[in-house]
Amino acid sequence: MKYPELYVTPFDFRPRTRVVFGAGEFARLGEVARELGGTRCLLVADPGIVNAGYAPEAIRSLKARRMTVHGFHEFQPNPTSAMAEAGGAFATPLDIDLIVAVGGGSSLDCAKAINFLLSNGGRMRDYWGYGKAARPMLPMIAVPTTAGGGSEAQSSATLVDSETGARMSCGDGKASFRVAILDPKLTTSQPAALASATGYDALSHALETFVTARHTALSECFSRSAWRLISSGFERMLRNPADLEARGAMLLGAHFGGLAVENSNLGAAHACAYPLSGHFGLAHGASLALVLAQVVDWNSSASDGSGARYRELYPGDLPARLRELAEMAGLAANLRDAGVPEGVLPRLADEAATQWFGKFNPRPFNAAAALEIYQAAY
Ligand SMILES: [Fe+2]
């Protein structure tokens, strides 16, 4: 008999982030911050989080534990290196000893970026790549308010280079959050369109990490658990946004998805999605919804392809299920409906081929492959 593949490839894993999960756990922020020894805290939260009332709630919780709190809110979705550097300049004279990030991926990424500058100096460009921080970094707490990219589980910050517009990933093991507080109640206030797009991103992380060339028996634990939580939690959340159990499944699933990305990287769907977001202003999750089913088809169609691997997660027609979920989420079904002109596909494909994630796709991925995927998605 033929034994199934065991994937016992080597890895080096250390859990870096304490995870506190449960409805209402946000109230413990001050207590958790105090345990980390914080006294002068920088609160990084985007303006939407201030308006939603979460930033004032965080400040109350921290001040109740006798902490001084300084808020930084001057940044937008897809934060730029200049925004992070402004945050660094604002916080440098404040002698900060703890950073708290409350919000979506942009708040969390901005907090990580500011941490590089406060603890190691210089400019964001100095940290482009991985492992460039020589000195210890400040302890940080993440409180995600969207269930999506799982930034709270990852040691890299994704920014936009203000000078060139290029996507810049700055990572270091020391840039990991010390604690993540996952409170599903906070995610119920997300606008529906944001919950749909970020949820699809989480779904794609579960799936894409499960088949990458880098996956291990360990990353597989996170991918499987993420898939189980998200594949049913997503539909339930879309049907009833007040379903707190479904929100919890999404938030925890997104966290496991983030851990899976941290331990196995991503693949062709992310490589194809980034140029679409870059040129057509589509949300990251909306771009993924345009290509994920096609990537599953394309990866499965090679003779030694990932078809069997996908069937371990979902025994039915996976591309059909992915399209069904995208439709339920109100995300565009094809590139034409998303407003992408057919003539730009070759140029997008060239760009997709240069994306770092493509290297980890199970089936060798290049510009010709990206074009095939885009054409199937048109
Ligand atoms: Fe993603």
Short mmCIF file of C-alpha atoms and ligand atoms in Angstrom, two decimals:
data_model
loop_
_atom_site.label_atom_id
_atom_site.label_comp_id
_atom_site.label_asym_id
_atom_site.label_seq_id
_atom_site.Cartn_x
_atom_site.Cartn_y
_atom_site.Cartn_z
CA MET A 1 0.00 0.00 0.00
CA LYS A 2 1.04 3.60 -0.57
CA TYR A 3 1.43 5.54 2.67
CA PRO A 4 0.18 9.16 2.77
CA GLU A 5 2.81 11.93 2.75
CA LEU A 6 3.81 12.82 6.34
CA TYR A 7 5.41 16.26 5.84
CA VAL A 8 7.91 15.82 8.67
CA THR A 9 10.19 18.54 7.29
CA PRO A 10 12.31 20.41 9.89
CA PHE A 11 11.12 23.60 11.60
CA ASP A 12 12.06 25.88 14.47
CA PHE A 13 8.98 27.14 16.29
CA ARG A 14 8.65 29.17 19.43
CA PRO A 15 5.24 30.52 20.47
CA ARG A 16 5.89 34.23 20.89
CA THR A 17 2.45 35.57 21.60
CA ARG A 18 0.25 34.88 24.59
CA VAL A 19 -3.34 34.61 23.35
CA VAL A 20 -6.27 35.70 25.50
CA PHE A 21 -9.50 34.74 23.74
CA GLY A 22 -13.13 35.32 24.73
CA ALA A 23 -16.06 37.70 24.54
CA GLY A 24 -15.48 40.59 26.97
CA GLU A 25 -11.72 39.97 27.41
CA PHE A 26 -10.94 43.49 26.10
CA ALA A 27 -11.79 44.69 29.63
CA ARG A 28 -8.58 42.99 30.82
CA LEU A 29 -6.31 45.21 28.73
CA GLY A 30 -5.08 47.30 31.69
CA GLU A 31 -4.34 44.23 33.78
CA VAL A 32 -2.43 42.55 30.94
CA ALA A 33 -0.49 45.76 30.21
CA ARG A 34 0.49 46.05 33.85
CA GLU A 35 1.78 42.47 33.86
CA LEU A 36 4.14 43.47 31.04
CA GLY A 37 5.48 46.26 33.24
CA GLY A 38 4.04 49.10 31.19
CA THR A 39 3.91 52.58 32.71
CA ARG A 40 4.09 54.93 29.68
CA CYS A 41 1.97 53.53 26.94
CA LEU A 42 1.63 54.41 23.25
CA LEU A 43 -1.84 53.57 21.96
CA VAL A 44 -1.85 53.06 18.17
CA ALA A 45 -5.41 53.06 16.84
CA ASP A 46 -6.80 54.35 13.53
CA PRO A 47 -9.38 57.18 13.56
CA GLY A 48 -12.27 54.71 12.98
CA ILE A 49 -11.39 52.94 16.23
CA VAL A 50 -11.44 56.23 18.09
CA ASN A 51 -14.93 56.95 16.68
CA ALA A 52 -16.14 53.42 17.50
CA GLY A 53 -15.30 54.16 21.16
CA TYR A 54 -12.66 51.44 21.51
CA ALA A 55 -9.73 53.82 21.91
CA PRO A 56 -11.38 55.69 24.80
CA GLU A 57 -12.24 52.31 26.37
CA ALA A 58 -8.60 51.21 26.04
CA ILE A 59 -7.42 54.46 27.62
CA ARG A 60 -9.79 54.02 30.57
CA SER A 61 -8.62 50.44 31.11
CA LEU A 62 -4.93 51.47 31.01
CA LYS A 63 -5.37 54.55 33.18
CA ALA A 64 -7.25 52.50 35.78
CA ARG A 65 -3.91 50.69 36.23
CA ARG A 66 -2.09 54.00 36.69
CA MET A 67 -0.56 54.15 33.23
CA THR A 68 0.14 57.29 31.21
CA VAL A 69 -1.34 56.90 27.73
CA HIS A 70 -0.41 58.77 24.53
CA GLY A 71 -2.57 58.15 21.48
CA PHE A 72 -1.32 58.05 17.89
CA HIS A 73 -4.10 58.03 15.28
CA GLU A 74 -2.70 59.87 12.24
CA PHE A 75 -2.60 57.04 9.72
CA GLN A 76 -4.89 55.41 7.21
CA PRO A 77 -5.59 51.96 5.77
CA ASN A 78 -2.45 50.64 4.03
CA PRO A 79 -0.17 52.84 6.17
CA THR A 80 2.89 54.34 4.53
CA SER A 81 6.46 54.51 5.80
CA ALA A 82 5.99 58.29 6.24
CA MET A 83 2.98 57.71 8.53
CA ALA A 84 4.97 55.25 10.66
CA GLU A 85 7.91 57.67 10.78
CA ALA A 86 5.58 60.46 11.92
CA GLY A 87 4.40 58.11 14.69
CA GLY A 88 8.01 57.42 15.63
CA ALA A 89 8.82 61.14 15.76
CA PHE A 90 5.72 61.79 17.90
CA ALA A 91 6.54 59.01 20.39
CA THR A 92 10.33 59.33 20.66
CA PRO A 93 10.33 62.15 23.29
CA LEU A 94 7.65 60.35 25.35
CA ASP A 95 9.95 57.61 26.69
CA ILE A 96 7.38 54.91 25.88
CA ASP A 97 7.80 51.47 27.53
CA LEU A 98 4.76 49.66 26.07
CA ILE A 99 2.84 49.80 22.78
CA VAL A 100 -0.84 48.84 22.52
CA ALA A 101 -2.40 48.45 19.05
CA VAL A 102 -6.18 48.44 18.75
CA GLY A 103 -7.80 48.07 15.33
CA GLY A 104 -7.51 46.28 12.01
CA GLY A 105 -4.34 45.16 10.26
CA SER A 106 -3.29 48.75 9.55
CA SER A 107 -3.21 49.67 13.27
CA LEU A 108 -1.30 46.51 14.12
CA ASP A 109 1.20 46.95 11.29
CA CYS A 110 1.67 50.61 12.14
CA ALA A 111 2.40 49.70 15.78
CA LYS A 112 5.04 47.17 14.75
CA ALA A 113 6.62 49.70 12.41
CA ILE A 114 6.75 52.40 15.11
CA ASN A 115 8.32 49.87 17.48
CA PHE A 116 11.27 49.38 15.07
CA LEU A 117 11.89 53.14 15.08
CA LEU A 118 11.48 53.68 18.85
CA SER A 119 13.69 50.78 19.84
CA ASN A 120 16.27 50.79 17.04
CA GLY A 121 16.15 54.27 15.48
CA GLY A 122 16.67 55.16 11.81
CA ARG A 123 14.04 54.98 9.09
CA MET A 124 11.61 52.30 7.95
CA ARG A 125 13.75 51.45 4.94
CA ASP A 126 16.47 50.26 7.33
CA TYR A 127 14.19 47.36 8.37
CA TRP A 128 12.97 46.26 4.93
CA GLY A 129 13.39 42.49 4.87
CA TYR A 130 13.71 40.32 7.95
CA GLY A 131 15.82 40.38 11.11
CA LYS A 132 17.33 43.86 10.75
CA ALA A 133 16.63 45.08 14.33
CA ALA A 134 19.84 44.74 16.37
CA ARG A 135 18.44 45.90 19.72
CA PRO A 136 15.57 44.49 21.81
CA MET A 137 12.17 45.91 20.97
CA LEU A 138 9.40 47.24 23.23
CA PRO A 139 6.70 44.88 24.46
CA MET A 140 3.45 45.19 22.51
CA ILE A 141 -0.18 44.14 22.95
CA ALA A 142 -2.50 43.62 19.98
CA VAL A 143 -6.26 43.95 20.13
CA PRO A 144 -7.55 43.15 16.62
CA THR A 145 -11.02 44.47 15.76
CA THR A 146 -11.27 42.71 12.40
CA ALA A 147 -11.08 38.98 11.69
CA GLY A 148 -8.77 38.93 8.69
CA GLY A 149 -5.05 38.95 8.09
CA GLY A 150 -3.99 37.72 11.51
CA SER A 151 -1.31 40.43 11.81
CA GLU A 152 -1.32 39.88 15.58
CA ALA A 153 0.24 36.45 14.95
CA GLN A 154 2.91 37.68 12.56
CA SER A 155 6.31 39.26 13.08
CA SER A 156 6.26 41.45 9.95
CA ALA A 157 4.70 44.84 9.29
CA THR A 158 3.50 45.57 5.77
CA LEU A 159 3.79 49.22 4.75
CA VAL A 160 3.75 51.22 1.54
CA ASP A 161 7.06 52.93 0.76
CA SER A 162 6.11 56.64 0.60
CA GLU A 163 8.79 57.38 -1.99
CA THR A 164 8.15 54.60 -4.51
CA GLY A 165 4.68 53.24 -3.66
CA ALA A 166 6.20 49.74 -3.37
CA ARG A 167 4.92 47.34 -0.74
CA MET A 168 7.51 47.07 1.99
CA SER A 169 7.61 44.21 4.48
CA CYS A 170 9.64 44.84 7.64
CA GLY A 171 9.94 41.85 9.94
CA ASP A 172 11.86 40.59 12.94
CA GLY A 173 11.15 37.91 15.53
CA LYS A 174 11.41 40.66 18.14
CA ALA A 175 8.56 42.58 16.46
CA SER A 176 6.04 39.92 17.53
CA PHE A 177 3.25 40.97 19.86
CA ARG A 178 3.80 39.79 23.42
CA VAL A 179 0.06 39.40 23.98
CA ALA A 180 -2.97 39.27 21.67
CA ILE A 181 -6.39 39.92 23.18
CA LEU A 182 -8.99 38.35 20.89
CA ASP A 183 -12.43 39.62 21.88
CA PRO A 184 -15.11 38.72 19.30
CA LYS A 185 -17.43 41.45 20.62
CA LEU A 186 -15.10 44.07 19.11
CA THR A 187 -15.54 42.62 15.60
CA THR A 188 -19.34 43.07 15.58
CA SER A 189 -18.98 46.79 14.85
CA GLN A 190 -17.09 46.29 11.56
CA PRO A 191 -18.97 47.51 8.49
CA ALA A 192 -20.37 44.52 6.53
CA ALA A 193 -18.16 45.14 3.49
CA LEU A 194 -15.03 45.15 5.65
CA ALA A 195 -16.07 41.96 7.47
CA SER A 196 -16.70 40.28 4.09
CA ALA A 197 -13.37 41.23 2.56
CA THR A 198 -11.24 40.57 5.64
CA GLY A 199 -13.09 37.28 6.22
CA TYR A 200 -12.23 36.17 2.70
CA ASP A 201 -8.58 37.01 3.38
CA ALA A 202 -8.68 34.78 6.47
CA LEU A 203 -10.28 32.00 4.44
CA SER A 204 -7.57 32.27 1.80
CA HIS A 205 -4.82 32.11 4.45
CA ALA A 206 -6.23 28.84 5.82
CA LEU A 207 -6.36 27.32 2.37
CA GLU A 208 -3.25 28.71 0.78
CA THR A 209 -0.95 27.90 3.72
CA PHE A 210 -2.16 24.30 3.74
CA VAL A 211 -0.59 23.55 0.36
CA THR A 212 2.52 25.77 0.16
CA ALA A 213 5.93 24.33 -0.56
CA ARG A 214 6.98 25.53 2.90
CA HIS A 215 4.24 23.90 4.95
CA THR A 216 5.19 21.61 7.82
CA ALA A 217 3.35 19.26 10.16
CA LEU A 218 3.20 22.22 12.54
CA SER A 219 1.85 24.88 10.17
CA GLU A 220 -0.69 22.29 9.07
CA CYS A 221 -2.21 22.29 12.60
CA PHE A 222 -2.91 26.00 12.27
CA SER A 223 -4.18 25.76 8.68
CA ARG A 224 -6.58 22.92 9.48
CA SER A 225 -7.97 24.57 12.56
CA ALA A 226 -8.30 27.90 10.74
CA TRP A 227 -10.12 26.22 7.87
CA ARG A 228 -12.53 24.41 10.20
CA LEU A 229 -13.41 27.61 12.05
CA ILE A 230 -13.61 29.91 9.03
CA SER A 231 -15.24 27.67 6.45
CA SER A 232 -18.39 27.41 8.58
CA GLY A 233 -18.03 30.56 10.69
CA PHE A 234 -17.85 32.78 7.59
CA GLU A 235 -21.22 31.70 6.21
CA ARG A 236 -22.86 31.97 9.63
CA MET A 237 -21.43 35.44 10.18
CA LEU A 238 -22.61 36.63 6.76
CA ARG A 239 -26.14 35.34 7.42
CA ASN A 240 -26.30 36.77 10.92
CA PRO A 241 -23.71 39.46 11.73
CA ALA A 242 -24.80 39.43 15.39
CA ASP A 243 -23.89 35.72 15.81
CA LEU A 244 -21.16 36.07 18.44
CA GLU A 245 -20.12 32.43 18.22
CA ALA A 246 -19.53 32.80 14.47
CA ARG A 247 -17.60 36.03 15.14
CA GLY A 248 -15.47 34.16 17.64
CA ALA A 249 -14.79 31.41 15.11
CA MET A 250 -13.73 34.03 12.54
CA LEU A 251 -11.45 35.90 14.93
CA LEU A 252 -9.76 32.77 16.23
CA GLY A 253 -9.62 31.26 12.73
CA ALA A 254 -7.99 34.46 11.42
CA HIS A 255 -5.43 34.24 14.23
CA PHE A 256 -4.59 30.61 13.41
CA GLY A 257 -4.45 31.62 9.73
CA GLY A 258 -1.91 34.30 10.66
CA LEU A 259 0.15 31.72 12.55
CA ALA A 260 -0.02 29.44 9.52
CA VAL A 261 1.26 32.26 7.28
CA GLU A 262 4.07 32.97 9.75
CA ASN A 263 5.10 29.29 9.58
CA SER A 264 4.51 28.34 5.95
CA ASN A 265 4.21 31.51 3.83
CA LEU A 266 1.59 31.94 1.07
CA GLY A 267 1.21 31.18 -2.63
CA ALA A 268 -0.09 32.11 -6.07
CA ALA A 269 -3.43 33.56 -4.90
CA HIS A 270 -1.65 36.24 -2.86
CA ALA A 271 0.85 36.81 -5.68
CA CYS A 272 -2.04 37.42 -8.12
CA ALA A 273 -4.12 39.45 -5.65
CA TYR A 274 -1.56 42.15 -4.76
CA PRO A 275 -1.25 43.71 -8.25
CA LEU A 276 -5.07 43.89 -8.45
CA SER A 277 -5.27 45.80 -5.16
CA GLY A 278 -2.33 47.99 -6.13
CA HIS A 279 -3.78 49.15 -9.46
CA PHE A 280 -7.54 49.00 -8.98
CA GLY A 281 -7.97 49.98 -5.33
CA LEU A 282 -9.68 46.69 -4.51
CA ALA A 283 -9.63 45.56 -0.87
CA HIS A 284 -7.08 42.78 -0.32
CA GLY A 285 -9.82 40.22 0.41
CA ALA A 286 -11.85 41.33 -2.62
CA SER A 287 -8.80 40.76 -4.86
CA LEU A 288 -8.32 37.31 -3.37
CA ALA A 289 -11.95 36.41 -4.04
CA LEU A 290 -11.26 37.09 -7.74
CA VAL A 291 -8.41 34.58 -8.03
CA LEU A 292 -8.55 32.01 -5.21
CA ALA A 293 -10.90 29.50 -6.89
CA GLN A 294 -8.87 29.79 -10.12
CA VAL A 295 -5.62 29.14 -8.24
CA VAL A 296 -7.12 26.04 -6.61
CA ASP A 297 -8.13 24.84 -10.11
CA TRP A 298 -4.72 25.65 -11.57
CA ASN A 299 -2.79 24.00 -8.71
CA SER A 300 -5.01 20.91 -8.91
CA SER A 301 -4.74 20.50 -12.67
CA ALA A 302 -1.03 19.50 -12.71
CA SER A 303 -0.51 15.72 -12.73
CA ASP A 304 1.31 15.85 -9.38
CA GLY A 305 -0.89 18.77 -8.27
CA SER A 306 -2.43 19.69 -4.95
CA GLY A 307 -5.88 18.26 -5.70
CA ALA A 308 -5.59 15.47 -3.14
CA ARG A 309 -4.23 17.92 -0.61
CA TYR A 310 -7.19 20.28 -1.03
CA ARG A 311 -9.56 17.32 -0.71
CA GLU A 312 -8.14 16.66 2.76
CA LEU A 313 -9.63 20.00 3.77
CA TYR A 314 -12.75 19.94 1.64
CA PRO A 315 -13.95 16.73 0.01
CA GLY A 316 -16.48 18.42 -2.34
CA ASP A 317 -16.08 20.87 -5.25
CA LEU A 318 -13.77 23.39 -3.57
CA PRO A 319 -13.65 26.04 -6.34
CA ALA A 320 -17.48 26.02 -6.45
CA ARG A 321 -17.63 26.44 -2.68
CA LEU A 322 -15.16 29.34 -2.81
CA ARG A 323 -17.25 31.08 -5.49
CA GLU A 324 -20.39 30.50 -3.45
CA LEU A 325 -18.83 32.09 -0.35
CA ALA A 326 -17.55 35.05 -2.39
CA GLU A 327 -21.05 35.60 -3.77
CA MET A 328 -22.59 35.39 -0.29
CA ALA A 329 -20.02 37.96 0.86
CA GLY A 330 -21.05 40.30 -1.97
CA LEU A 331 -17.59 40.22 -3.56
CA ALA A 332 -17.20 40.58 -7.34
CA ALA A 333 -17.16 37.23 -9.14
CA ASN A 334 -14.81 38.04 -12.03
CA LEU A 335 -12.23 40.58 -13.13
CA ARG A 336 -14.60 42.07 -15.71
CA ASP A 337 -17.23 42.88 -13.04
CA ALA A 338 -14.47 44.28 -10.83
CA GLY A 339 -13.65 46.82 -13.56
CA VAL A 340 -10.30 45.39 -14.68
CA PRO A 341 -9.69 45.97 -18.42
CA GLU A 342 -8.69 42.79 -20.27
CA GLY A 343 -5.75 44.51 -21.97
CA VAL A 344 -3.83 44.98 -18.70
CA LEU A 345 -3.74 41.27 -17.80
CA PRO A 346 -0.26 40.60 -19.27
CA ARG A 347 1.19 43.56 -17.36
CA LEU A 348 -0.50 42.41 -14.13
CA ALA A 349 0.83 38.90 -14.74
CA ASP A 350 4.40 40.20 -15.04
CA GLU A 351 3.96 41.98 -11.74
CA ALA A 352 2.38 38.94 -10.06
CA ALA A 353 5.40 36.86 -11.08
CA THR A 354 7.71 39.16 -9.10
CA GLN A 355 5.76 38.73 -5.83
CA TRP A 356 7.65 36.94 -3.09
CA PHE A 357 4.70 34.66 -2.19
CA GLY A 358 4.67 33.05 -5.62
CA LYS A 359 7.92 31.25 -4.79
CA PHE A 360 6.11 29.11 -2.23
CA ASN A 361 3.24 28.02 -4.45
CA PRO A 362 3.17 24.20 -4.70
CA ARG A 363 3.08 24.31 -8.53
CA PRO A 364 5.93 26.39 -10.02
CA PHE A 365 4.50 29.85 -10.64
CA ASN A 366 5.60 32.44 -13.21
CA ALA A 367 4.15 35.17 -15.46
CA ALA A 368 2.62 32.65 -17.89
CA ALA A 369 0.92 30.92 -14.95
CA ALA A 370 -0.38 34.23 -13.60
CA LEU A 371 -1.79 35.13 -17.01
CA GLU A 372 -3.56 31.78 -17.22
CA ILE A 373 -5.07 32.38 -13.76
CA TYR A 374 -6.15 35.95 -14.60
CA GLN A 375 -7.71 34.80 -17.88
CA ALA A 376 -9.66 32.09 -16.08
CA ALA A 377 -10.81 34.77 -13.64
CA TYR A 378 -11.94 37.18 -16.36
FE FE B 1 -3.76 37.96 2.98
#
